[in-house]
PDB file of C-alpha atoms in Angstrom:
ATOM      1  CA  MET A   1      -1.752-106.803 -78.533  1.00 93.00           C
ATOM      2  CA  ILE A   2      -3.085-103.184 -77.213  1.00 96.00           C
ATOM      3  CA  GLU A   3      -0.826-100.984 -75.165  1.00 97.00           C
ATOM      4  CA  LEU A   4      -1.517 -97.878 -73.172  1.00 97.00           C
ATOM      5  CA  ILE A   5       1.799 -96.270 -71.740  1.00 97.00           C
ATOM      6  CA  ASP A   6       1.628 -93.773 -69.173  1.00 97.00           C
ATOM      7  CA  VAL A   7      -1.575 -92.061 -70.742  1.00 97.00           C
ATOM      8  CA  CYS A   8      -2.983 -89.238 -69.123  1.00 97.00           C
ATOM      9  CA  LYS A   9      -6.295 -87.625 -69.881  1.00 97.00           C
ATOM     10  CA  LYS A  10      -7.463 -83.957 -68.835  1.00 95.00           C
ATOM     11  CA  TYR A  11     -10.144 -81.643 -69.819  1.00 94.00           C
ATOM     12  CA  GLU A  12     -10.516 -77.958 -69.443  1.00 89.00           C
ATOM     13  CA  VAL A  13     -13.391 -77.109 -66.432  1.00 85.00           C
ATOM     14  CA  ARG A  14     -14.533 -73.660 -65.546  1.00 84.00           C
ATOM     15  CA  ASP A  15     -11.901 -73.723 -62.607  1.00 83.00           C
ATOM     16  CA  GLY A  16      -8.976 -75.181 -64.554  1.00 84.00           C
ATOM     17  CA  LYS A  17      -8.196 -78.523 -65.560  1.00 88.00           C
ATOM     18  CA  ARG A  18      -9.398 -81.701 -64.348  1.00 90.00           C
ATOM     19  CA  LEU A  19      -7.160 -84.974 -64.663  1.00 93.00           C
ATOM     20  CA  VAL A  20      -9.498 -87.773 -65.230  1.00 94.00           C
ATOM     21  CA  LEU A  21      -6.815 -90.506 -66.037  1.00 96.00           C
ATOM     22  CA  ASP A  22      -3.251 -90.751 -64.792  1.00 95.00           C
ATOM     23  CA  ASN A  23      -0.413 -92.412 -66.054  1.00 96.00           C
ATOM     24  CA  VAL A  24      -2.298 -95.416 -67.141  1.00 96.00           C
ATOM     25  CA  ASN A  25      -0.876 -98.267 -68.528  1.00 96.00           C
ATOM     26  CA  CYS A  26      -2.514-101.540 -69.607  1.00 94.00           C
ATOM     27  CA  GLN A  27      -2.049-104.357 -72.332  1.00 94.00           C
ATOM     28  CA  ILE A  28      -5.080-106.034 -73.887  1.00 95.00           C
ATOM     29  CA  LYS A  29      -4.088-109.739 -75.796  1.00 95.00           C
ATOM     30  CA  ARG A  30      -5.963-111.082 -78.327  1.00 94.00           C
ATOM     31  CA  GLY A  31      -8.596-112.593 -77.703  1.00 95.00           C
ATOM     32  CA  GLU A  32      -9.206-111.847 -74.013  1.00 95.00           C
ATOM     33  CA  HIS A  33     -12.051-110.125 -72.311  1.00 96.00           C
ATOM     34  CA  ILE A  34     -11.425-107.638 -69.892  1.00 95.00           C
ATOM     35  CA  GLY A  35     -14.180-105.399 -67.920  1.00 94.00           C
ATOM     36  CA  ILE A  36     -13.513-102.296 -66.955  1.00 93.00           C
ATOM     37  CA  LEU A  37     -15.249-101.048 -63.222  1.00 92.00           C
ATOM     38  CA  GLY A  38     -15.635 -97.384 -62.108  1.00 89.00           C
ATOM     39  CA  LYS A  39     -18.249 -95.507 -60.445  1.00 88.00           C
ATOM     40  CA  ASN A  40     -20.034 -93.062 -62.940  1.00 86.00           C
ATOM     41  CA  GLY A  41     -17.626 -90.083 -63.978  1.00 86.00           C
ATOM     42  CA  ALA A  42     -14.520 -92.446 -62.937  1.00 89.00           C
ATOM     43  CA  GLY A  43     -13.338 -92.295 -66.407  1.00 91.00           C
ATOM     44  CA  LYS A  44     -14.576 -95.473 -67.953  1.00 91.00           C
ATOM     45  CA  SER A  45     -16.232 -94.050 -71.172  1.00 88.00           C
ATOM     46  CA  THR A  46     -13.344 -91.814 -71.605  1.00 92.00           C
ATOM     47  CA  LEU A  47     -11.065 -94.677 -71.299  1.00 94.00           C
ATOM     48  CA  ILE A  48     -12.834 -96.378 -74.541  1.00 91.00           C
ATOM     49  CA  ARG A  49     -12.499 -93.401 -76.270  1.00 90.00           C
ATOM     50  CA  LEU A  50      -8.958 -93.197 -76.179  1.00 94.00           C
ATOM     51  CA  ILE A  51      -8.503 -96.845 -77.255  1.00 94.00           C
ATOM     52  CA  SER A  52     -10.846 -96.298 -80.003  1.00 90.00           C
ATOM     53  CA  GLY A  53      -9.006 -93.134 -81.143  1.00 91.00           C
ATOM     54  CA  SER A  54     -12.129 -91.091 -81.114  1.00 86.00           C
ATOM     55  CA  GLU A  55     -10.371 -89.026 -79.032  1.00 92.00           C
ATOM     56  CA  LEU A  56      -6.328 -88.061 -78.116  1.00 95.00           C
ATOM     57  CA  PRO A  57      -4.636 -88.697 -74.885  1.00 96.00           C
ATOM     58  CA  THR A  58      -3.032 -85.458 -73.337  1.00 97.00           C
ATOM     59  CA  ALA A  59       0.309 -87.243 -72.344  1.00 97.00           C
ATOM     60  CA  GLY A  60       1.259 -90.692 -73.473  1.00 97.00           C
ATOM     61  CA  GLN A  61       1.106 -93.340 -75.742  1.00 97.00           C
ATOM     62  CA  ILE A  62      -1.486 -96.056 -77.399  1.00 97.00           C
ATOM     63  CA  LYS A  63      -0.190 -98.664 -79.170  1.00 97.00           C
ATOM     64  CA  ARG A  64      -2.441-100.633 -81.590  1.00 96.00           C
ATOM     65  CA  GLY A  65      -1.048-104.217 -83.237  1.00 95.00           C
ATOM     66  CA  MET A  66      -4.601-104.738 -84.030  1.00 94.00           C
ATOM     67  CA  SER A  67      -8.151-103.207 -85.496  1.00 93.00           C
ATOM     68  CA  VAL A  68     -10.444-101.697 -82.840  1.00 93.00           C
ATOM     69  CA  SER A  69     -13.689-101.025 -83.163  1.00 89.00           C
ATOM     70  CA  TRP A  70     -15.798 -97.747 -82.254  1.00 83.00           C
ATOM     71  CA  PRO A  71     -17.488 -97.917 -78.899  1.00 81.00           C
ATOM     72  CA  LEU A  72     -20.654-100.365 -79.932  1.00 77.00           C
ATOM     73  CA  ALA A  73     -23.757 -99.025 -80.852  1.00 60.00           C
ATOM     74  CA  PHE A  74     -22.370 -95.282 -80.513  1.00 63.00           C
ATOM     75  CA  SER A  75     -23.756 -93.073 -83.729  1.00 60.00           C
ATOM     76  CA  GLY A  76     -22.335 -89.632 -82.911  1.00 63.00           C
ATOM     77  CA  GLY A  77     -19.913 -90.214 -86.335  1.00 72.00           C
ATOM     78  CA  PHE A  78     -22.574 -90.570 -88.544  1.00 85.00           C
ATOM     79  CA  GLN A  79     -23.943 -87.592 -90.891  1.00 88.00           C
ATOM     80  CA  GLY A  80     -27.387 -86.822 -90.610  1.00 89.00           C
ATOM     81  CA  SER A  81     -27.868 -85.399 -93.981  1.00 92.00           C
ATOM     82  CA  LEU A  82     -26.999 -89.103 -95.647  1.00 95.00           C
ATOM     83  CA  THR A  83     -29.125 -92.164 -95.618  1.00 96.00           C
ATOM     84  CA  GLY A  84     -28.330 -95.251 -93.589  1.00 95.00           C
ATOM     85  CA  LEU A  85     -26.519 -96.878 -96.262  1.00 95.00           C
ATOM     86  CA  ASP A  86     -24.713 -93.936 -97.434  1.00 96.00           C
ATOM     87  CA  ASN A  87     -23.300 -93.788 -94.031  1.00 94.00           C
ATOM     88  CA  LEU A  88     -22.999 -97.875 -94.113  1.00 95.00           C
ATOM     89  CA  ARG A  89     -20.841 -97.028 -97.236  1.00 95.00           C
ATOM     90  CA  PHE A  90     -18.776 -94.161 -95.976  1.00 93.00           C
ATOM     91  CA  VAL A  91     -17.524 -96.633 -93.041  1.00 91.00           C
ATOM     92  CA  CYS A  92     -16.774 -99.594 -95.413  1.00 93.00           C
ATOM     93  CA  ARG A  93     -14.370 -97.156 -97.168  1.00 93.00           C
ATOM     94  CA  VAL A  94     -12.705 -95.461 -93.979  1.00 89.00           C
ATOM     95  CA  TYR A  95     -11.727 -99.255 -93.165  1.00 89.00           C
ATOM     96  CA  SER A  96     -11.259-101.004 -96.736  1.00 90.00           C
ATOM     97  CA  ALA A  97     -14.194-103.206 -96.000  1.00 92.00           C
ATOM     98  CA  SER A  98     -16.374-104.367 -98.590  1.00 94.00           C
ATOM     99  CA  TYR A  99     -20.168-102.173 -98.928  1.00 95.00           C
ATOM    100  CA  GLU A 100     -21.462-105.455-101.245  1.00 95.00           C
ATOM    101  CA  LYS A 101     -20.737-107.924 -98.345  1.00 94.00           C
ATOM    102  CA  ALA A 102     -21.922-105.602 -95.423  1.00 95.00           C
ATOM    103  CA  LEU A 103     -24.653-104.692 -97.026  1.00 96.00           C
ATOM    104  CA  PRO A 104     -27.027-107.885 -96.920  1.00 96.00           C
ATOM    105  CA  PHE A 105     -26.090-108.327 -93.224  1.00 95.00           C
ATOM    106  CA  VAL A 106     -27.034-104.869 -92.191  1.00 96.00           C
ATOM    107  CA  GLU A 107     -30.219-105.174 -94.018  1.00 96.00           C
ATOM    108  CA  GLU A 108     -31.113-108.341 -92.228  1.00 94.00           C
ATOM    109  CA  PHE A 109     -29.865-107.716 -88.975  1.00 92.00           C
ATOM    110  CA  THR A 110     -31.389-103.798 -87.999  1.00 92.00           C
ATOM    111  CA  GLY A 111     -34.986-104.776 -89.520  1.00 91.00           C
ATOM    112  CA  LEU A 112     -34.840-100.784 -90.528  1.00 94.00           C
ATOM    113  CA  GLY A 113     -36.291-101.988 -94.024  1.00 94.00           C
ATOM    114  CA  ASN A 114     -37.126 -98.566 -96.264  1.00 94.00           C
ATOM    115  CA  TYR A 115     -35.432 -96.303 -93.333  1.00 95.00           C
ATOM    116  CA  LEU A 116     -31.937 -97.338 -94.202  1.00 96.00           C
ATOM    117  CA  ARG A 117     -32.880 -95.251 -97.506  1.00 96.00           C
ATOM    118  CA  GLU A 118     -33.821 -92.222 -95.438  1.00 95.00           C
ATOM    119  CA  PRO A 119     -31.744 -90.006 -94.022  1.00 96.00           C
ATOM    120  CA  VAL A 120     -30.213 -90.804 -90.312  1.00 93.00           C
ATOM    121  CA  LYS A 121     -31.100 -87.371 -88.921  1.00 93.00           C
ATOM    122  CA  ARG A 122     -34.626 -88.491 -89.188  1.00 93.00           C
ATOM    123  CA  TYR A 123     -33.962 -91.762 -87.303  1.00 93.00           C
ATOM    124  CA  SER A 124     -34.838 -92.136 -83.429  1.00 90.00           C
ATOM    125  CA  SER A 125     -32.134 -93.066 -81.166  1.00 83.00           C
ATOM    126  CA  GLY A 126     -32.791 -96.562 -81.036  1.00 83.00           C
ATOM    127  CA  MET A 127     -32.771 -96.801 -84.693  1.00 89.00           C
ATOM    128  CA  ARG A 128     -29.634 -95.108 -84.949  1.00 88.00           C
ATOM    129  CA  ALA A 129     -28.182 -97.547 -81.788  1.00 84.00           C
ATOM    130  CA  LYS A 130     -29.422-100.484 -84.322  1.00 88.00           C
ATOM    131  CA  LEU A 131     -27.304 -98.863 -87.272  1.00 90.00           C
ATOM    132  CA  ALA A 132     -24.184 -98.295 -85.250  1.00 87.00           C
ATOM    133  CA  PHE A 133     -24.094-102.126 -83.635  1.00 87.00           C
ATOM    134  CA  ALA A 134     -25.171-103.642 -87.014  1.00 91.00           C
ATOM    135  CA  ILE A 135     -22.564-102.041 -89.065  1.00 91.00           C
ATOM    136  CA  SER A 136     -19.584-102.813 -86.067  1.00 88.00           C
ATOM    137  CA  MET A 137     -21.046-106.253 -86.523  1.00 91.00           C
ATOM    138  CA  ALA A 138     -20.591-106.131 -90.686  1.00 92.00           C
ATOM    139  CA  ILE A 139     -16.460-105.016 -90.255  1.00 90.00           C
ATOM    140  CA  ASP A 140     -14.153-107.885 -88.981  1.00 87.00           C
ATOM    141  CA  PHE A 141     -12.678-106.083 -86.156  1.00 92.00           C
ATOM    142  CA  ASP A 142      -9.773-107.944 -83.965  1.00 95.00           C
ATOM    143  CA  CYS A 143     -11.030-106.260 -80.566  1.00 95.00           C
ATOM    144  CA  PHE A 144     -14.917-104.781 -79.819  1.00 94.00           C
ATOM    145  CA  LEU A 145     -15.353-102.044 -77.202  1.00 92.00           C
ATOM    146  CA  ILE A 146     -18.498-102.548 -75.297  1.00 88.00           C
ATOM    147  CA  ASP A 147     -19.747 -99.430 -73.592  1.00 79.00           C
ATOM    148  CA  GLU A 148     -23.406-100.882 -71.977  1.00 65.00           C
ATOM    149  CA  VAL A 149     -24.091-101.741 -75.451  1.00 55.00           C
ATOM    150  CA  ILE A 150     -26.958-104.619 -74.531  1.00 57.00           C
ATOM    151  CA  ALA A 151     -29.245-101.792 -73.717  1.00 57.00           C
ATOM    152  CA  VAL A 152     -29.939-101.233 -77.341  1.00 61.00           C
ATOM    153  CA  GLY A 153     -33.685-101.914 -78.783  1.00 63.00           C
ATOM    154  CA  ASP A 154     -35.927-104.618 -77.588  1.00 71.00           C
ATOM    155  CA  SER A 155     -35.360-108.000 -76.080  1.00 78.00           C
ATOM    156  CA  GLU A 156     -35.174-109.580 -79.221  1.00 82.00           C
ATOM    157  CA  PHE A 157     -32.940-107.337 -80.882  1.00 81.00           C
ATOM    158  CA  GLN A 158     -30.827-107.789 -77.510  1.00 82.00           C
ATOM    159  CA  ARG A 159     -30.600-111.325 -77.822  1.00 86.00           C
ATOM    160  CA  LYS A 160     -29.458-110.994 -81.489  1.00 86.00           C
ATOM    161  CA  CYS A 161     -26.976-108.849 -80.521  1.00 85.00           C
ATOM    162  CA  HIS A 162     -25.669-111.379 -77.673  1.00 87.00           C
ATOM    163  CA  ILE A 163     -25.213-113.766 -80.109  1.00 91.00           C
ATOM    164  CA  GLU A 164     -23.445-112.038 -82.971  1.00 91.00           C
ATOM    165  CA  LEU A 165     -20.951-110.504 -79.950  1.00 90.00           C
ATOM    166  CA  PHE A 166     -20.469-113.086 -77.704  1.00 91.00           C
ATOM    167  CA  GLU A 167     -21.240-116.157 -79.260  1.00 93.00           C
ATOM    168  CA  LYS A 168     -20.305-115.550 -82.887  1.00 94.00           C
ATOM    169  CA  ARG A 169     -17.074-113.857 -82.193  1.00 94.00           C
ATOM    170  CA  SER A 170     -16.320-115.290 -79.058  1.00 93.00           C
ATOM    171  CA  ASP A 171     -12.600-115.384 -80.142  1.00 95.00           C
ATOM    172  CA  ARG A 172     -12.196-111.840 -80.432  1.00 95.00           C
ATOM    173  CA  ALA A 173     -10.728-109.420 -77.862  1.00 96.00           C
ATOM    174  CA  MET A 174     -13.192-107.344 -75.888  1.00 95.00           C
ATOM    175  CA  ILE A 175     -13.244-104.611 -73.448  1.00 95.00           C
ATOM    176  CA  MET A 176     -16.339-104.077 -71.704  1.00 92.00           C
ATOM    177  CA  VAL A 177     -17.668-101.012 -69.865  1.00 88.00           C
ATOM    178  CA  SER A 178     -20.910-101.957 -67.585  1.00 77.00           C
ATOM    179  CA  HIS A 179     -23.137-101.336 -64.658  1.00 73.00           C
ATOM    180  CA  ASP A 180     -24.482-104.477 -64.945  1.00 73.00           C
ATOM    181  CA  PRO A 181     -22.163-107.031 -62.793  1.00 78.00           C
ATOM    182  CA  ARG A 182     -23.849-110.215 -64.407  1.00 80.00           C
ATOM    183  CA  MET A 183     -22.465-109.074 -67.918  1.00 82.00           C
ATOM    184  CA  ILE A 184     -18.744-108.754 -66.680  1.00 88.00           C
ATOM    185  CA  ARG A 185     -18.756-111.849 -64.388  1.00 90.00           C
ATOM    186  CA  GLU A 186     -20.054-113.722 -67.503  1.00 89.00           C
ATOM    187  CA  HIS A 187     -18.117-112.956 -69.892  1.00 90.00           C
ATOM    188  CA  CYS A 188     -14.790-111.364 -69.069  1.00 93.00           C
ATOM    189  CA  THR A 189     -11.868-113.210 -67.453  1.00 89.00           C
ATOM    190  CA  ARG A 190      -9.943-110.124 -65.691  1.00 91.00           C
ATOM    191  CA  SER A 191     -10.748-106.581 -64.763  1.00 93.00           C
ATOM    192  CA  TYR A 192      -9.811-103.191 -64.058  1.00 94.00           C
ATOM    193  CA  VAL A 193     -10.851-100.576 -61.813  1.00 93.00           C
ATOM    194  CA  ILE A 194     -11.049 -96.922 -62.454  1.00 93.00           C
ATOM    195  CA  GLU A 195     -10.461 -94.677 -58.954  1.00 92.00           C
ATOM    196  CA  SER A 196      -9.519 -91.370 -59.037  1.00 91.00           C
ATOM    197  CA  GLY A 197      -7.894 -91.400 -62.349  1.00 93.00           C
ATOM    198  CA  ILE A 198      -5.881 -94.166 -61.051  1.00 95.00           C
ATOM    199  CA  LEU A 199      -6.326 -98.058 -63.396  1.00 95.00           C
ATOM    200  CA  ARG A 200      -6.232-100.984 -60.717  1.00 94.00           C
ATOM    201  CA  TYR A 201      -5.685-104.364 -62.521  1.00 94.00           C
ATOM    202  CA  PHE A 202      -7.084-107.562 -60.835  1.00 93.00           C
ATOM    203  CA  SER A 203      -6.195-110.824 -62.170  1.00 90.00           C
ATOM    204  CA  ASP A 204      -9.697-112.459 -61.747  1.00 89.00           C
ATOM    205  CA  VAL A 205     -13.313-110.477 -61.718  1.00 92.00           C
ATOM    206  CA  GLU A 206     -14.352-111.321 -58.476  1.00 92.00           C
ATOM    207  CA  THR A 207     -11.579-109.814 -56.787  1.00 92.00           C
ATOM    208  CA  ALA A 208     -11.879-106.363 -58.749  1.00 91.00           C
ATOM    209  CA  TYR A 209     -15.575-106.838 -57.521  1.00 90.00           C
ATOM    210  CA  GLU A 210     -14.644-107.191 -54.037  1.00 90.00           C
ATOM    211  CA  TYR A 211     -12.483-104.063 -54.408  1.00 91.00           C
ATOM    212  CA  TYR A 212     -14.995-102.142 -56.065  1.00 88.00           C
ATOM    213  CA  GLU A 213     -17.482-102.585 -53.853  1.00 85.00           C
ATOM    214  CA  ARG A 214     -15.888-102.202 -50.792  1.00 81.00           C
ATOM    215  CA  PRO A 215     -17.223 -99.629 -48.054  1.00 73.00           C
ATOM    216  CA  LEU A 216     -15.430 -96.178 -48.646  1.00 57.00           C
ATOM    217  CA  GLY A 217     -12.960 -95.344 -46.307  1.00 50.00           C
ATOM    218  CA  ASN A 218     -11.501 -99.075 -46.856  1.00 53.00           C
TER     219      ASN A 218
END
């Protein structure tokens, strides 16, 4: 289980500090698929980064009782001077995964060919995203963090992503942020709405959308 206990996150801004998340509490159990709704700037991606461990909360505690992916298709952790394969080797070492086992999958799935042996700084943003997604699938995580990942690549690559993530790994926990209502309605069983730093829980997706889409002031 993943548990957030009284988590707060503040950022320094020009006129002081901005409170993005205010005493957030939630639990994600194994196999659950959770949707996160919120307007632009509400803190959805911040929450995903905190759960992944790529950022630390200002206050509160995050307990991780299962392995958690980085945000899928996030390539900000790559070392640009290293090749795609060297980055794969480094990530496998960090997560105690087998490079030899991951290599054939990443080569086939990305379709990057000889570019895997080129420095990542020469990749396009789409190539980097493909590599990041493939490495995420090559490592056996208990929980996947999804931040608009299905927008990666062309329609054929998106289909491959869908099969790998939502069909072959449907038994894994997932935390999904998306502006596409169809994605969350199709893949999530319950939702949270972030609003003014508060994370509101809804036991079903449709009730969450009714609240999220209500007229302002109601």
